[in-house]
Each structure stands twice: as structure tokens, then as C-alpha cells.
Tab-separated table of C-alpha atoms in Angstrom:
chain	number	residue	atom	x	y	z
A	1	GLN	CA	40.592	14.372	37.908
A	2	LYS	CA	38.629	17.538	37.166
A	3	LYS	CA	38.293	20.573	39.428
A	4	ALA	CA	35.134	19.190	41.018
A	5	ASP	CA	37.207	16.318	42.358
A	6	THR	CA	39.870	18.495	43.976
A	7	THR	CA	38.210	20.260	46.896
A	8	ALA	CA	40.006	18.803	49.904
A	9	SER	CA	41.446	21.388	52.245
A	10	SER	CA	44.788	19.649	52.487
A	11	ALA	CA	46.786	16.793	51.032
A	12	ARG	CA	48.136	13.798	52.910
A	13	SER	CA	50.976	11.534	51.953
A	14	THR	CA	50.784	7.774	52.161
A	15	SER	CA	52.612	6.877	55.369
A	16	GLY	CA	51.781	4.482	58.136
A	17	ASN	CA	48.037	4.180	58.309
A	18	ASP	CA	47.415	7.409	56.430
A	19	LEU	CA	45.450	7.264	53.234
A	20	PRO	CA	46.767	8.662	49.933
A	21	TRP	CA	45.861	12.285	49.240
A	22	TYR	CA	43.346	11.292	46.582
A	23	ASN	CA	41.269	9.124	48.923
A	24	PHE	CA	38.782	11.943	49.442
A	25	PHE	CA	37.420	11.336	45.951
A	26	THR	CA	38.334	7.692	45.321
A	27	LYS	CA	36.703	6.689	48.630
A	28	SER	CA	39.064	3.683	48.747
A	29	ASP	CA	37.446	2.215	45.635
A	30	PRO	CA	39.998	-0.458	44.563
A	31	ALA	CA	39.817	0.201	40.814
A	32	TYR	CA	39.955	3.973	41.281
A	33	ASP	CA	42.831	3.744	43.771
A	34	ASP	CA	44.736	1.486	41.397
A	35	TYR	CA	44.188	3.933	38.539
A	36	MET	CA	45.533	6.828	40.625
A	37	ALA	CA	48.490	4.779	41.880
A	38	THR	CA	49.575	3.210	38.593
A	39	GLU	CA	48.243	5.371	35.746
A	40	TRP	CA	47.435	8.949	36.725
A	41	GLY	CA	50.410	11.178	36.026
A	42	PHE	CA	52.440	8.464	34.299
A	43	GLU	CA	53.899	9.555	30.968
A	44	LYS	CA	52.029	8.340	27.893
A	45	ARG	CA	53.064	9.169	24.336
A	46	GLU	CA	51.545	6.657	21.929
A	47	ASP	CA	48.873	8.052	19.620
A	48	SER	CA	46.329	5.421	20.603
A	49	GLN	CA	46.911	5.993	24.331
A	50	LEU	CA	46.398	9.726	24.021
A	51	PHE	CA	43.422	9.347	21.700
A	52	GLU	CA	41.823	7.003	24.222
A	53	LYS	CA	42.390	9.362	27.130
A	54	LEU	CA	41.187	12.399	25.216
A	55	SER	CA	38.069	10.448	24.218
A	56	LEU	CA	37.378	9.233	27.746
A	57	GLU	CA	37.899	12.669	29.242
A	58	GLY	CA	35.424	14.033	26.706
A	59	ALA	CA	32.988	11.295	27.673
A	60	GLN	CA	33.367	12.307	31.306
A	61	ALA	CA	31.998	15.818	30.736
A	62	GLY	CA	29.157	16.283	33.207
A	63	LEU	CA	29.836	12.902	34.829
A	64	SER	CA	32.286	11.460	37.340
A	65	TRP	CA	35.558	9.841	36.309
A	66	LYS	CA	34.567	6.765	38.310
A	67	THR	CA	31.598	6.290	35.965
A	68	ILE	CA	33.840	6.330	32.907
A	69	LEU	CA	36.573	4.243	34.525
A	70	THR	CA	33.994	1.560	35.320
A	71	LYS	CA	32.994	1.537	31.654
A	72	ARG	CA	36.501	1.822	30.198
A	73	GLU	CA	36.626	-1.728	28.878
A	74	ALA	CA	33.254	-1.193	27.222
A	75	TYR	CA	34.656	1.905	25.511
A	76	ARG	CA	37.674	-0.049	24.345
A	77	THR	CA	35.463	-2.774	22.908
A	78	THR	CA	33.108	-0.293	21.243
A	79	PHE	CA	35.897	1.791	19.713
A	80	HIS	CA	38.275	-0.972	18.549
A	81	ASN	CA	40.743	-0.430	21.416
A	82	PHE	CA	40.984	3.139	20.168
A	83	ASP	CA	42.704	2.128	16.957
A	84	ILE	CA	42.505	5.494	15.233
A	85	LYS	CA	42.299	4.113	11.691
A	86	LYS	CA	39.472	1.736	12.597
A	87	VAL	CA	37.513	4.328	14.567
A	88	ALA	CA	37.811	6.808	11.694
A	89	LYS	CA	36.033	4.278	9.469
A	90	MET	CA	33.043	3.894	11.779
A	91	LYS	CA	29.747	5.006	10.236
A	92	GLU	CA	26.430	6.484	11.278
A	93	SER	CA	25.015	2.961	11.383
A	94	ASP	CA	27.582	2.119	14.065
A	95	VAL	CA	26.445	5.106	16.099
A	96	GLU	CA	22.801	4.050	15.782
A	97	GLU	CA	23.684	0.523	16.861
A	98	ILE	CA	25.435	1.833	19.969
A	99	LEU	CA	22.528	4.106	20.831
A	100	ALA	CA	20.042	1.263	20.350
A	101	THR	CA	21.663	-0.863	23.040
A	102	GLU	CA	19.042	-1.482	25.708
A	103	VAL	CA	21.157	-2.968	28.487
A	104	SER	CA	22.878	-0.807	31.080
A	105	GLY	CA	25.782	-1.113	33.481
A	106	PRO	CA	29.573	-1.299	33.120
A	107	ASP	CA	29.406	-3.346	29.914
A	108	VAL	CA	28.008	-0.486	27.838
A	109	ILE	CA	29.243	3.040	27.220
A	110	VAL	CA	27.370	6.228	28.002
A	111	ARG	CA	24.774	6.590	25.269
A	112	HIS	CA	25.219	10.242	24.379
A	113	ARG	CA	25.069	10.840	20.631
A	114	GLY	CA	27.271	13.902	20.658
A	115	LYS	CA	30.016	12.244	22.669
A	116	ILE	CA	29.917	9.063	20.595
A	117	GLU	CA	30.048	10.994	17.348
A	118	SER	CA	32.893	13.129	18.672
A	119	VAL	CA	35.141	10.083	19.118
A	120	ILE	CA	34.652	9.102	15.478
A	121	ASN	CA	34.974	12.701	14.327
A	122	ASN	CA	38.192	13.182	16.287
A	123	ALA	CA	39.704	10.013	14.841
A	124	LYS	CA	38.984	11.399	11.370
A	125	CYS	CA	40.629	14.682	12.363
A	126	ILE	CA	43.765	12.838	13.457
A	127	GLN	CA	43.848	10.966	10.165
A	128	LYS	CA	43.542	14.250	8.304
A	129	MET	CA	46.427	15.672	10.345
A	130	ARG	CA	48.514	12.576	9.612
A	131	LYS	CA	48.021	13.055	5.895
A	132	GLY	CA	48.819	16.752	6.075
A	133	GLU	CA	50.670	18.746	8.703
A	134	LEU	CA	51.973	15.785	10.694
A	135	ARG	CA	53.465	14.197	7.584
A	136	GLU	CA	55.069	17.507	6.693
A	137	SER	CA	56.510	18.032	10.173
A	138	GLY	CA	57.505	14.407	10.697
A	139	GLN	CA	55.566	14.308	13.960
A	140	SER	CA	53.146	11.780	15.368
A	141	PHE	CA	49.894	12.998	16.873
A	142	GLY	CA	51.350	12.295	20.296
A	143	GLU	CA	54.454	14.348	19.573
A	144	TRP	CA	52.247	17.190	18.387
A	145	LEU	CA	50.272	17.126	21.658
A	146	TRP	CA	53.453	17.000	23.719
A	147	SER	CA	54.766	20.081	21.920
A	148	PHE	CA	52.327	22.153	24.010
A	149	VAL	CA	54.566	21.508	27.028
A	150	ASP	CA	57.801	21.733	25.037
A	151	ASP	CA	58.047	17.921	25.100
A	152	LYS	CA	58.794	17.929	28.839
A	153	PRO	CA	56.538	17.044	31.778
A	154	ILE	CA	55.680	19.886	34.138
A	155	LEU	CA	56.127	19.152	37.849
A	156	ASN	CA	53.800	21.426	39.780
A	157	SER	CA	54.106	22.219	43.468
A	158	TRP	CA	50.565	22.709	44.723
A	159	GLU	CA	50.356	22.969	48.501
A	160	CYS	CA	47.038	21.130	48.481
A	161	SER	CA	44.598	19.695	45.978
A	162	ARG	CA	42.294	22.701	46.060
A	163	ASP	CA	45.113	24.767	44.517
A	164	MET	CA	45.036	22.693	41.319
A	165	PRO	CA	43.569	24.609	38.371
A	166	SER	CA	40.918	23.208	36.066
A	167	LYS	CA	42.797	24.584	33.061
A	168	THR	CA	46.072	26.277	32.225
A	169	ALA	CA	47.545	28.363	29.431
A	170	GLU	CA	48.905	25.150	27.897
A	171	SER	CA	45.566	23.346	27.983
A	172	GLU	CA	43.816	26.395	26.559
A	173	ALA	CA	46.328	26.525	23.705
A	174	MET	CA	45.912	22.792	23.069
A	175	SER	CA	42.126	23.082	23.127
A	176	LYS	CA	42.172	26.018	20.732
A	177	ALA	CA	44.467	24.175	18.315
A	178	LEU	CA	42.372	20.998	18.421
A	179	ARG	CA	39.098	22.839	17.903
A	180	LYS	CA	40.620	24.763	15.016
A	181	ARG	CA	41.267	21.385	13.382
A	182	GLY	CA	37.691	20.242	13.885
A	183	PHE	CA	37.950	18.232	17.111
A	184	ARG	CA	34.941	18.135	19.450
A	185	PHE	CA	34.567	17.760	23.209
A	186	VAL	CA	38.105	19.060	23.707
A	187	GLY	CA	37.616	22.115	25.887
A	188	PRO	CA	40.537	23.402	27.991
A	189	THR	CA	39.329	21.558	31.110
A	190	THR	CA	39.064	18.286	29.195
A	191	CYS	CA	42.526	18.841	27.750
A	192	TYR	CA	43.959	19.582	31.180
A	193	SER	CA	42.452	16.412	32.628
A	194	MET	CA	44.097	14.463	29.816
A	195	MET	CA	47.381	16.243	30.497
A	196	GLN	CA	47.187	15.362	34.198
A	197	SER	CA	46.436	11.713	33.575
A	198	CYS	CA	49.029	11.253	30.826
A	199	GLY	CA	51.962	12.848	32.600
A	200	PHE	CA	52.139	16.145	30.725
A	201	VAL	CA	51.750	17.688	34.169
A	202	ILE	CA	52.372	16.139	37.593
A	203	ASP	CA	49.710	17.411	39.954
A	204	HIS	CA	50.202	15.337	43.063
A	205	PRO	CA	50.335	17.850	45.934
A	206	VAL	CA	53.879	18.807	46.846
A	207	ASN	CA	55.808	16.521	49.198
A	208	THR	CA	53.214	13.765	49.215
A	209	GLU	CA	54.672	10.320	48.665
A	210	GLN	CA	53.324	10.347	45.109
A	211	TRP	CA	54.892	13.752	44.354
A	212	VAL	CA	58.280	12.678	45.724
A	213	ALA	CA	58.205	9.456	43.689
A	214	ALA	CA	57.294	11.364	40.530
A	215	LYS	CA	60.076	13.891	41.132
A	216	THR	CA	62.607	11.067	41.496
A	217	VAL	CA	61.526	9.603	38.155
A	218	LEU	CA	61.695	13.007	36.464
A	219	GLU	CA	65.174	13.736	37.824
A	220	ASN	CA	66.393	10.638	35.988
A	221	ARG	CA	64.365	11.327	32.864
A	222	GLU	CA	66.293	11.804	29.637
A	223	GLY	CA	65.307	15.169	28.245
A	224	GLY	CA	64.567	16.750	31.600
A	225	TYR	CA	61.413	18.359	32.903
A	226	HIS	CA	59.946	21.699	33.942
A	227	GLN	CA	59.371	22.484	37.606
A	228	ARG	CA	56.923	25.151	38.679
A	229	ARG	CA	56.536	26.568	42.150
């Protein structure tokens, strides 16, 4: 996930009894391990998928990804499975109802007014884009986001996890463009985390089992990919 999670001195592949390279922050948590093994770095393009991930990464700001992952189903319930049209229609009364929830735990989202309001605000921004520039260009919101990497995943070759950046030129450009259009909680680090998790960039350390598997998929990908050393 974010830079704070990537401080191990070296990466290990999954072989024999070795643990996957990301074990130093997942701590063998089953749900977290499953997320890293089956979701992180896998290509996602649907508007709702990317809206969800951008929203959850924004919610993570100042917290751990494990906290948000534990509450992911609660976020999906609260925000209509991240149906952009439905979220855009949510009102201040909905925000107040969320904030008034007294229970705690995995069944409720983080009660932070700014973050909650940002999800609704960002859905409205997407709707505005759909009615304007996206209609004119013939793009979906997902296609617009993917244009920041020229519509091709970037396969990085970090020697170890500590080499991973917290932001890149692409995430800074994406953040700037989103903020220009009124989006909130979309800083360059948040954007980069979304890009990592949704397959815009492949950041498994080089030559780990996960990196090799990702490279094999990309080599057979229609449309190609970028490789950086």
C-alpha cells in the first residue's frame, strides 16, 4: 500500500516455506494476504471499481489499509456499492445519518465528515465529467484515468519494497487533473496507491513470484505494457 507500508530491507519470493514479500505488513492476516494475492496489482477498468478504490484510498489517509479493508463491505453498503449515480444523489441528511451511527467495528465506516463528503462530492464530479468532457471525448471515467499511463500498465523493477515511491509523475498529473475538476482527497500519494492496487503500475519487487506472474500476464496482454528498470 502506501510508503509507510513499504519499509522492508529486502523482498522475498514465495517459494518453499518462504513467506510472500508483503508479509512484513500483512503479518499473515488471511484477508490482507488474500487481497494482496488476488486483487493488488490486478487490472481494473470499470468506472465503479476505480471510483471505489479511489474512495477507499482517500478514506485510508492517516490510517492503515487493513483498517479500511476490514470495513470495505460497510463502505460498499453505505455508498450503494459505489454506484456513481446513486452516490451523487446522496444528501447532507445522509452524511448526518452516517455520522450519527453510535456502533463501532467492521460494520461501520470511518466517521470522518470530510472523507464521507468527499465520496459524494467526487461522484458528483464524475457525473459532471460524464455530461461534459467525457461525452465529448467518448471516454468513460476509467478510460480517462488510464490515459495517465497511456492506457498501458507499467511494470516496475524495484529491487526491494523500500525502493517503491509514494508518488510518481503520473500520479501527480492525475491528482492535479482530478483536483482541477473539484475532486477531494485525491493527492498524488492517494492516486498512486489506487494505481498500484488497480494495475496501472505493477510494484511487486523484481523477480519475486508475484512479479514473474504479473510479467507473464502482461507479455500476453493485448495492447502491450510499459517496462521500467
